[in-house]
Coordinates of C-alpha atoms in Angstrom, one line a residue:
X214 CA 0.0 0.0 0.0
X215 CA 1.3 3.4 -0.9
X216 CA 1.8 6.1 1.8
X217 CA -1.0 8.6 1.7
X218 CA -1.3 11.9 3.5
X219 CA -4.5 14.0 3.9
X220 CA -3.9 17.6 5.1
X221 CA -6.5 20.1 6.4
X222 CA -8.7 17.2 7.7
X223 CA -11.6 18.4 9.8
X224 CA -11.9 15.3 12.0
X225 CA -12.4 11.6 12.4
X226 CA -15.7 10.0 13.5
X227 CA -15.6 6.4 14.8
X228 CA -16.5 4.0 17.6
X229 CA -14.1 3.7 20.5
X230 CA -14.7 1.3 23.4
X231 CA -18.3 0.9 22.1
X232 CA -19.0 4.6 22.3
X233 CA -19.2 7.2 19.5
X234 CA -16.1 9.3 19.3
X235 CA -15.4 12.5 17.5
X236 CA -11.6 13.0 17.2
X237 CA -10.7 16.5 16.0
X238 CA -7.6 16.4 13.8
X239 CA -5.8 18.5 11.2
X240 CA -4.3 15.7 9.1
X241 CA -4.4 12.0 8.6
X242 CA -1.4 9.9 7.5
X243 CA -1.7 6.3 6.5
X244 CA 1.6 4.4 6.4
X245 CA 2.6 1.5 4.1
X246 CA 1.0 -1.0 6.5
X247 CA -2.3 0.9 6.5
X248 CA -1.9 2.2 10.1
X249 CA -3.6 5.5 10.8
X250 CA -1.8 8.5 12.4
X251 CA -3.3 11.8 13.3
X252 CA -3.0 14.9 15.6
X253 CA -5.7 16.7 17.6
X254 CA -7.1 20.1 16.8
X255 CA -10.4 22.0 17.4
X256 CA -12.4 21.3 14.2
X257 CA -15.2 19.0 13.2
X258 CA -15.7 17.0 10.0
X259 CA -16.8 13.8 8.5
X260 CA -13.9 11.4 8.1
X261 CA -14.7 7.8 9.1
X262 CA -12.1 5.6 10.9
X263 CA -13.4 2.1 10.1
X264 CA -10.5 0.1 11.6
X265 CA -9.2 -1.2 8.3
X266 CA -8.6 2.1 6.7
X267 CA -10.1 5.6 6.2
X268 CA -13.2 6.5 4.3
X269 CA -14.0 10.1 3.5
X270 CA -17.7 10.2 4.2
X271 CA -19.7 12.3 1.7
X272 CA -23.3 11.7 2.5
X273 CA -24.1 15.4 3.0
X274 CA -23.0 17.7 0.3
X275 CA -19.7 16.1 -0.2
X276 CA -18.4 16.3 3.3
X277 CA -14.8 16.7 2.4
X278 CA -13.8 18.3 -0.9
X279 CA -11.3 16.2 -2.9
X280 CA -10.2 19.3 -4.7
X281 CA -8.7 20.6 -1.4
X282 CA -6.9 17.4 -0.7
X283 CA -5.5 17.1 -4.1
X284 CA -3.9 20.5 -3.7
X285 CA -2.6 19.8 -0.2
X286 CA -1.8 16.1 -0.4
X287 CA 1.5 14.3 -1.1
X288 CA 2.2 11.0 -2.9
X289 CA -1.2 10.8 -4.4
X290 CA -1.7 12.1 -7.9
X291 CA -0.9 14.5 -10.7
X292 CA -3.3 16.2 -13.0
X293 CA -6.6 14.9 -11.9
X294 CA -9.5 16.9 -10.6
X295 CA -13.3 17.2 -10.3
X296 CA -15.0 19.9 -12.2
X297 CA -18.4 21.4 -11.4
X298 CA -20.1 18.4 -13.1
X299 CA -18.0 15.9 -11.1
X300 CA -16.4 14.6 -14.3
X301 CA -13.2 12.7 -13.5
X302 CA -10.3 13.6 -15.8
X303 CA -6.6 13.0 -15.6
X304 CA -3.7 11.1 -17.1
X305 CA -1.1 9.9 -14.6
X306 CA -0.4 8.5 -11.2
X307 CA -3.9 7.4 -10.2
X308 CA -3.4 5.6 -6.9
X309 CA -5.7 2.9 -5.8
X310 CA -6.7 4.8 -2.6
X311 CA -7.5 8.0 -4.4
X312 CA -9.5 6.2 -7.1
X313 CA -11.5 4.4 -4.4
X314 CA -12.1 7.8 -2.7
X315 CA -13.1 9.3 -6.0
X316 CA -15.5 6.4 -6.7
X317 CA -16.9 6.7 -3.2
X318 CA -17.5 10.4 -3.7
X319 CA -19.2 9.9 -7.1
X320 CA -21.4 7.2 -5.7
X321 CA -23.1 10.0 -3.8
X322 CA -22.6 13.1 -5.9
X323 CA -22.9 12.2 -9.5
X324 CA -25.1 13.9 -12.0
X325 CA -27.4 10.9 -11.6
X326 CA -28.1 9.1 -8.3
X327 CA -28.3 5.8 -10.1
X328 CA -24.6 5.2 -10.8
X329 CA -23.5 3.3 -7.7
X330 CA -19.8 2.4 -7.9
X331 CA -19.4 4.5 -11.0
X332 CA -17.1 7.3 -12.2
X333 CA -18.4 9.8 -14.7
X334 CA -15.7 10.2 -17.3
X335 CA -15.3 12.1 -20.4
X336 CA -15.0 10.8 -24.0
X337 CA -11.3 10.0 -23.8
X338 CA -11.1 7.7 -20.8
X339 CA -8.8 4.9 -21.8
X340 CA -6.2 5.9 -19.1
X341 CA -8.8 5.8 -16.4
X342 CA -10.0 2.4 -17.5
X343 CA -6.5 1.1 -17.6
X344 CA -5.7 2.2 -14.1
X345 CA -9.0 1.1 -12.6
X346 CA -8.9 -2.4 -14.2
X347 CA -5.6 -2.9 -12.3
X348 CA -7.5 -2.3 -9.1
X349 CA -10.3 -4.7 -9.9
X350 CA -13.1 -2.2 -10.5
X351 CA -15.7 -3.6 -12.8
X352 CA -18.1 -0.6 -13.3
X353 CA -17.4 2.6 -15.1
X354 CA -19.6 5.2 -16.7
X355 CA -19.7 5.7 -20.5
X356 CA -19.4 9.1 -22.1
X357 CA -21.8 11.9 -21.8
X358 CA -23.2 12.3 -25.3
X359 CA -24.3 15.7 -26.4
X360 CA -25.0 16.7 -30.0
X361 CA -22.9 14.7 -32.5
X362 CA -20.1 13.9 -29.9
X363 CA -20.4 10.1 -30.5
X364 CA -17.3 8.1 -29.4
X365 CA -15.4 6.3 -32.0
X366 CA -16.5 2.7 -32.5
X367 CA -12.9 1.4 -32.1
X368 CA -12.8 2.8 -28.5
X369 CA -15.9 0.8 -27.6
X370 CA -13.7 -2.3 -27.2
X371 CA -12.1 -0.6 -24.2
X372 CA -15.4 -1.1 -22.3
X373 CA -15.7 -4.8 -23.1
X374 CA -14.6 -6.1 -19.7
X375 CA -16.9 -3.8 -17.7
X376 CA -19.8 -5.3 -15.8
X377 CA -22.0 -2.3 -16.1
X378 CA -21.9 0.8 -18.2
X379 CA -24.0 4.0 -17.6
X380 CA -24.5 6.0 -20.8
X381 CA -25.7 9.6 -20.3
X382 CA -27.5 11.0 -23.4
X383 CA -28.7 14.5 -23.4
X384 CA -31.6 14.8 -25.9
X385 CA -31.5 17.9 -28.0
X386 CA -32.1 18.9 -31.6
X387 CA -28.5 18.4 -32.6
X388 CA -28.4 14.7 -31.5
X389 CA -28.5 12.4 -34.4
X390 CA -30.6 9.4 -33.3
X391 CA -29.2 7.3 -36.1
X392 CA -25.7 7.7 -34.8
X393 CA -26.8 7.1 -31.3
X394 CA -28.5 3.8 -32.3
X395 CA -25.4 2.5 -34.1
X396 CA -23.4 3.4 -31.0
X397 CA -25.7 1.7 -28.5
X398 CA -26.0 -1.5 -30.4
X399 CA -22.3 -2.1 -29.8
X400 CA -22.8 -2.3 -26.0
X401 CA -25.2 -5.2 -25.8
X402 CA -27.6 -5.5 -22.8
X403 CA -25.2 -4.5 -20.0
X404 CA -25.6 -0.8 -20.7
X405 CA -27.9 1.4 -18.6
X406 CA -29.0 4.5 -20.6
X407 CA -29.9 7.7 -18.8
X408 CA -31.8 9.8 -21.3
X409 CA -31.9 13.4 -20.1
X410 CA -34.7 15.4 -21.6
X411 CA -34.4 19.1 -22.6
X412 CA -34.2 21.3 -19.6
X413 CA -36.5 24.0 -20.9
X414 CA -39.7 24.2 -22.9
X415 CA -37.8 26.2 -25.6
X416 CA -35.4 23.3 -26.0
X417 CA -38.3 20.9 -26.0
X418 CA -40.2 22.8 -28.7
X419 CA -37.0 23.1 -30.7
X420 CA -36.5 19.4 -30.7
X421 CA -40.2 18.9 -31.5
X422 CA -39.9 21.1 -34.5
X423 CA -36.6 19.5 -35.7
X424 CA -37.6 15.8 -35.3
X425 CA -41.4 16.2 -35.8
X426 CA -42.0 14.2 -32.6
X427 CA -41.6 14.5 -28.8
X428 CA -38.2 13.3 -27.4
X429 CA -39.5 10.1 -25.8
X430 CA -41.7 9.1 -28.8
X431 CA -38.7 9.8 -31.1
X432 CA -36.7 7.4 -29.1
X433 CA -39.4 4.8 -29.2
X434 CA -39.7 5.2 -33.0
X435 CA -36.0 4.4 -33.3
X436 CA -36.3 1.4 -31.0
X437 CA -34.0 3.1 -28.5
X438 CA -36.1 2.4 -25.4
X439 CA -35.1 -1.1 -24.3
X440 CA -33.1 -2.6 -21.5
X441 CA -32.4 -0.6 -18.4
X442 CA -33.6 2.9 -19.1
X443 CA -33.7 6.0 -16.9
X444 CA -35.5 9.1 -18.2
X445 CA -34.6 12.2 -16.3
X446 CA -35.5 15.9 -16.4
X447 CA -39.1 14.8 -17.0
X448 CA -40.6 18.2 -16.8
X449 CA -42.3 18.5 -20.2
X450 CA -44.1 15.3 -21.1
X451 CA -47.4 14.1 -22.6
X452 CA -49.9 11.5 -21.3
X453 CA -48.9 9.2 -24.2
X454 CA -45.2 9.3 -23.2
X455 CA -46.1 8.6 -19.6
X456 CA -48.1 5.5 -20.6
X457 CA -45.2 4.4 -22.8
X458 CA -42.8 4.7 -19.9
X459 CA -45.0 2.6 -17.7
X460 CA -45.4 0.0 -20.5
X461 CA -41.6 -0.2 -21.1
X462 CA -40.7 -0.5 -17.4
X463 CA -38.7 2.7 -17.4
X464 CA -37.3 4.5 -14.4
X465 CA -38.5 8.1 -14.0
X466 CA -36.1 10.6 -12.4
X467 CA -37.5 14.0 -11.7
X468 CA -37.8 16.8 -9.2
X469 CA -41.4 17.4 -8.0
X470 CA -40.5 21.1 -7.7
X471 CA -40.3 21.3 -11.4
X472 CA -43.0 18.8 -12.4
X473 CA -45.5 20.4 -10.0
X474 CA -45.9 23.4 -12.3
X475 CA -44.5 22.2 -15.6
X476 CA -45.9 19.5 -18.0
X477 CA -48.1 19.3 -21.0
X478 CA -51.8 18.9 -20.3
X479 CA -51.3 19.5 -16.6
X480 CA -49.7 16.1 -16.3
X481 CA -47.7 15.4 -13.1
X482 CA -45.4 12.5 -14.1
X483 CA -44.6 11.4 -10.6
X484 CA -48.2 11.6 -9.6
X485 CA -49.2 9.4 -12.5
X486 CA -46.7 6.8 -11.6
X487 CA -47.8 7.0 -7.9
X488 CA -51.4 6.4 -8.9
X489 CA -50.4 3.1 -10.4
X490 CA -48.3 2.3 -7.4
X491 CA -45.1 2.3 -9.4
X492 CA -43.0 3.9 -6.7
X493 CA -40.2 1.4 -7.2
X494 CA -39.7 3.1 -10.6
X495 CA -39.4 6.7 -9.4
X496 CA -36.2 8.5 -8.5
X497 CA -37.0 11.8 -6.9
X498 CA -35.0 14.9 -6.7
X499 CA -31.5 13.6 -7.4
X500 CA -30.4 16.6 -9.4
X501 CA -31.0 18.8 -6.4
X502 CA -30.0 16.3 -3.8
X503 CA -26.6 15.5 -5.0
X504 CA -25.7 19.1 -5.4
X505 CA -26.5 19.7 -1.8
X506 CA -29.2 22.3 -2.4
X507 CA -31.2 21.3 0.6
X508 CA -33.8 24.0 0.4
X509 CA -35.0 22.5 -2.9
X510 CA -35.2 19.0 -1.3
X511 CA -37.4 20.4 1.4
X512 CA -39.6 21.9 -1.2
X513 CA -39.7 18.5 -2.9
X514 CA -40.9 17.1 0.3
X515 CA -43.7 19.6 0.6
X516 CA -44.7 18.9 -3.0
X517 CA -44.8 15.2 -2.2
X518 CA -47.2 15.8 0.6
X519 CA -49.4 17.8 -1.8
X520 CA -49.3 15.0 -4.4
X521 CA -50.1 12.5 -1.7
X522 CA -53.1 14.6 -0.4
X523 CA -54.6 14.9 -3.9
X524 CA -54.0 11.4 -5.2
X525 CA -54.1 9.4 -2.1
X526 CA -56.9 10.3 0.3
X527 CA -56.1 7.2 2.3
X528 CA -52.4 8.2 2.3
X529 CA -51.4 4.8 1.1
X530 CA -47.9 6.1 0.2
X531 CA -46.0 6.3 3.4
X532 CA -42.9 8.3 4.4
X533 CA -40.6 5.4 3.7
X534 CA -41.9 5.2 0.2
X535 CA -40.8 8.7 -0.4
X536 CA -37.4 8.0 1.0
X537 CA -37.1 5.0 -1.2
X538 CA -38.1 7.0 -4.2
X539 CA -35.3 9.4 -3.4
X540 CA -32.8 6.5 -3.5
X541 CA -34.2 4.1 -6.1
X542 CA -31.4 5.0 -8.3
X543 CA -28.9 3.9 -5.7
X544 CA -29.5 0.2 -6.2
X545 CA -30.2 0.3 -9.9
X546 CA -26.7 -0.6 -11.1
X547 CA -25.0 -2.4 -8.2
X548 CA -25.2 -2.9 -4.5
X549 CA -21.5 -3.1 -4.2
X550 CA -19.7 -0.8 -1.7
X551 CA -16.2 0.3 -2.1
X552 CA -13.7 1.1 0.7
X553 CA -9.9 1.2 1.1
X554 CA -10.0 -2.5 2.1
X555 CA -12.5 -5.2 1.6
X556 CA -14.9 -5.4 4.5
X557 CA -14.3 -1.9 5.7
X558 CA -17.5 -0.1 6.6
X559 CA -18.1 3.1 8.5
X560 CA -19.1 2.6 12.1
X561 CA -20.7 6.0 12.6
X562 CA -22.2 8.9 10.8
X563 CA -21.7 12.4 12.1
X564 CA -24.4 15.0 11.6
X565 CA -23.7 18.4 13.1
X566 CA -26.2 21.2 13.6
X567 CA -29.1 19.1 12.3
X568 CA -32.2 21.0 11.2
X569 CA -35.4 19.0 11.8
X570 CA -37.1 20.9 9.0
X571 CA -34.9 19.3 6.3
X572 CA -34.1 15.7 5.4
X573 CA -30.8 15.3 7.2
X574 CA -32.4 13.0 9.7
X575 CA -33.9 10.6 7.2
X576 CA -30.8 10.7 5.1
X577 CA -28.9 9.6 8.1
X578 CA -31.3 6.8 8.9
X579 CA -31.3 5.6 5.3
X580 CA -27.5 5.7 4.9
X581 CA -27.0 4.0 8.3
X582 CA -29.2 1.1 7.2
X583 CA -27.7 1.0 3.7
X584 CA -24.1 0.8 5.0
X585 CA -24.9 -1.2 8.2
X586 CA -23.5 1.7 10.2
X587 CA -23.7 0.9 13.9
X588 CA -24.7 4.3 15.2
X589 CA -25.5 7.9 14.5
X590 CA -24.0 11.0 16.3
X591 CA -26.5 13.9 16.2
X592 CA -26.0 17.2 17.9
X593 CA -23.5 15.7 20.4
X594 CA -25.8 12.8 21.2
X595 CA -25.2 9.2 20.3
X596 CA -27.8 6.8 18.9
X597 CA -26.3 3.3 18.9
X598 CA -29.2 0.9 18.6
X599 CA -32.4 0.3 16.7
X600 CA -34.5 1.4 19.7
X601 CA -32.9 4.8 19.7
X602 CA -33.3 5.1 16.0
X603 CA -37.0 4.1 16.1
X604 CA -37.5 6.7 18.8
X605 CA -36.0 9.3 16.5
X606 CA -38.2 8.1 13.7
X607 CA -41.3 8.6 15.8
X608 CA -40.2 12.1 16.7
X609 CA -39.7 12.8 13.0
X610 CA -43.0 11.3 12.0
X611 CA -44.7 13.5 14.5
X612 CA -43.3 16.5 12.8
X613 CA -44.3 15.0 9.5
X614 CA -47.9 14.7 10.7
X615 CA -47.9 18.3 11.7
X616 CA -46.6 19.3 8.2
X617 CA -49.4 17.2 6.6
X618 CA -52.0 18.9 8.8
X619 CA -50.7 22.3 7.8
X620 CA -50.8 21.2 4.2
X621 CA -54.4 20.0 4.6
X622 CA -55.4 23.4 6.0
X623 CA -53.7 25.2 3.1
X624 CA -55.3 23.0 0.5
X625 CA -58.8 23.5 1.9
X626 CA -58.3 27.2 1.2
X627 CA -57.3 26.6 -2.4

């Protein structure tokens, strides 16, 4: 194992003598044997000491910024960085540890929440594939396709060994569907395609004018809706397209904030899926969630309550259904979890200054269950068993009930 040094660390969270421990430290050094070294300072952060190594925890808006560590770290990497879209680029000295940390970060903060164990990479990614294959990683993301930027067929062979490929396709008037079809046919059935619809109604209308059809119906006409398909940015959509999505077993990714006031024919895509109890095919709010814009997530939550009120008088869709819809994308590709060493899992999640009005609590609960985390440390209090967590759930659900009551009052005045 290479030596690795993280400077400007904010802290380590772990379990010591069966108690949650927050160790304030400025830097972490891992020696060649994997032993952890640190010094104490007065700051807090979200670095997990999980006995077999160190995991930089990034559940809440990234936690620790890899850009900072790449500028202040030694013996790690040259010429590799994350841009605003979290696209991984670089050409040399990709260490196993950094690649794992990069993957772990992008599990949470990718452009799409459905790319577990995946790195978003640009069109020229042979060097990343070469390095990652040495480390045994089997899942990488294909190129983001925009306009006529279709990767050369000869380079497709570089992806042959991958277990899963996520192909991001932004639908717009410049995209040649014939080229896209030829490209996709080379991938066989292991590819998951994320079709991202036009962001604005002007783009939508422009594509409609150019192709003579709506984006989704254009894809169907070209037989490009098959296999594992996610359709995101579903803001402008017709009833016909919604029914086609249901029929083709497609995942719907959308933000209720947008779909609540956009849509053709007053169609609410998520609500239509909910009415048919297709919640396992809904991915809610990932665009906002993984950018850490919590205020939009809170609004998503309120919109969800409104949808539930209008379409489910019996309130058949429960809180956990909503949380699951937030995270359906998580398990779509793979349930594998990556850490510095096999079997290394975080013991604890730190949440500081929690606001009961947002979703930090439920995110903590969900992530603790997902990663088998043994406890949660909230506002200087520890919750180390299921009884404590259930108690917190009840407190949260009580607040949830108050919110629903307030929504009921508001809706009666509409």
